[in-house]
């Protein structure tokens, strides 16, 4: 299992330092891979404190160019320099608040792969799309466009299924819905890239209380938002995954 904590726009550098030091006091078995994705400003301190530990870190977003006149953006080259292992791409908040398209997601994934940073491509349907029976076709369209012509080799490629209606709402998808979506994502990606291996994380209101129930067939770990802001909650989700 892989458990990634997405802090979103939370925690100052001082708060990040306290959190990471506390998390490092917890002892986790190496069988579970763990990472945090803090805001850009906390990446440097994360790199310093997590160096040589089993806990990895990454970013929540990036641009696809290496450098240039792109005010406000951060490049994969810069993330690599800081030691980032992962980078989220196409999180639903990026898509819905900042208008990110599947094409942008694809270009970011290409740029990250070029710098050997592992993209975590997020996909998911809105409640309206689910209620009108379009969940699977939306996933299909997002994946087809975002993963088109990526050079994946036989490396493990990580995706996250995050139903938009389950993010930060306390509404969790039902185990059969999760299983159907995860199995569809894996099959679809395999059809597109037969040699690659795919891991699909579930994200959307994951808590220590519900993680057992939603760890169904096809779930390769969790992308945890709100619950990853507390060392206690995040650690108990990690412990369940070991
Ligand atoms: P949540 O967020 O756990 O707070 O629902 C998950 C995410 O957006 O990655």
mmCIF file of C-alpha atoms and ligand atoms in Angstrom, residues 6 8 91 93 162 166-169 203-206 223-227, ligand 1:
data_model
loop_
_atom_site.group_PDB
_atom_site.id
_atom_site.type_symbol
_atom_site.label_atom_id
_atom_site.label_comp_id
_atom_site.label_asym_id
_atom_site.label_seq_id
_atom_site.Cartn_x
_atom_site.Cartn_y
_atom_site.Cartn_z
ATOM 1 C CA UNK A 6 -2.190 15.851 0.718
ATOM 2 C CA UNK A 8 -3.505 21.189 0.325
ATOM 3 C CA UNK A 91 -6.334 16.992 -8.511
ATOM 4 C CA UNK A 93 -9.399 21.199 -6.964
ATOM 5 C CA UNK A 162 -11.119 10.677 -6.130
ATOM 6 C CA UNK A 166 -16.358 12.660 -1.736
ATOM 7 C CA UNK A 167 -13.510 15.153 -1.353
ATOM 8 C CA UNK A 168 -13.661 17.048 1.916
ATOM 9 C CA UNK A 169 -17.356 16.316 2.302
ATOM 10 C CA UNK A 203 -9.089 9.541 -2.088
ATOM 11 C CA UNK A 204 -12.105 11.336 -0.670
ATOM 12 C CA UNK A 205 -12.859 11.681 3.057
ATOM 13 C CA UNK A 206 -10.580 8.798 4.078
ATOM 14 C CA UNK A 223 -4.657 9.812 -0.918
ATOM 15 C CA UNK A 224 -5.615 11.452 2.347
ATOM 16 C CA UNK A 225 -6.564 15.112 2.628
ATOM 17 C CA UNK A 226 -8.148 16.383 5.856
ATOM 18 C CA UNK A 227 -7.071 13.418 8.005
HETATM 19 P P1 LIG B 1 -10.104 14.669 1.796
HETATM 20 O O1 LIG B 1 -9.213 15.098 0.541
HETATM 21 O O2 LIG B 1 -9.460 13.457 2.400
HETATM 22 O O3 LIG B 1 -10.045 15.863 2.712
HETATM 23 O O4 LIG B 1 -11.455 14.390 1.288
HETATM 24 C C1 LIG B 1 -8.640 14.145 -0.327
HETATM 25 C C2 LIG B 1 -7.935 14.851 -1.446
HETATM 26 O O5 LIG B 1 -8.457 15.834 -1.940
HETATM 27 O O6 LIG B 1 -6.840 14.433 -1.883
#
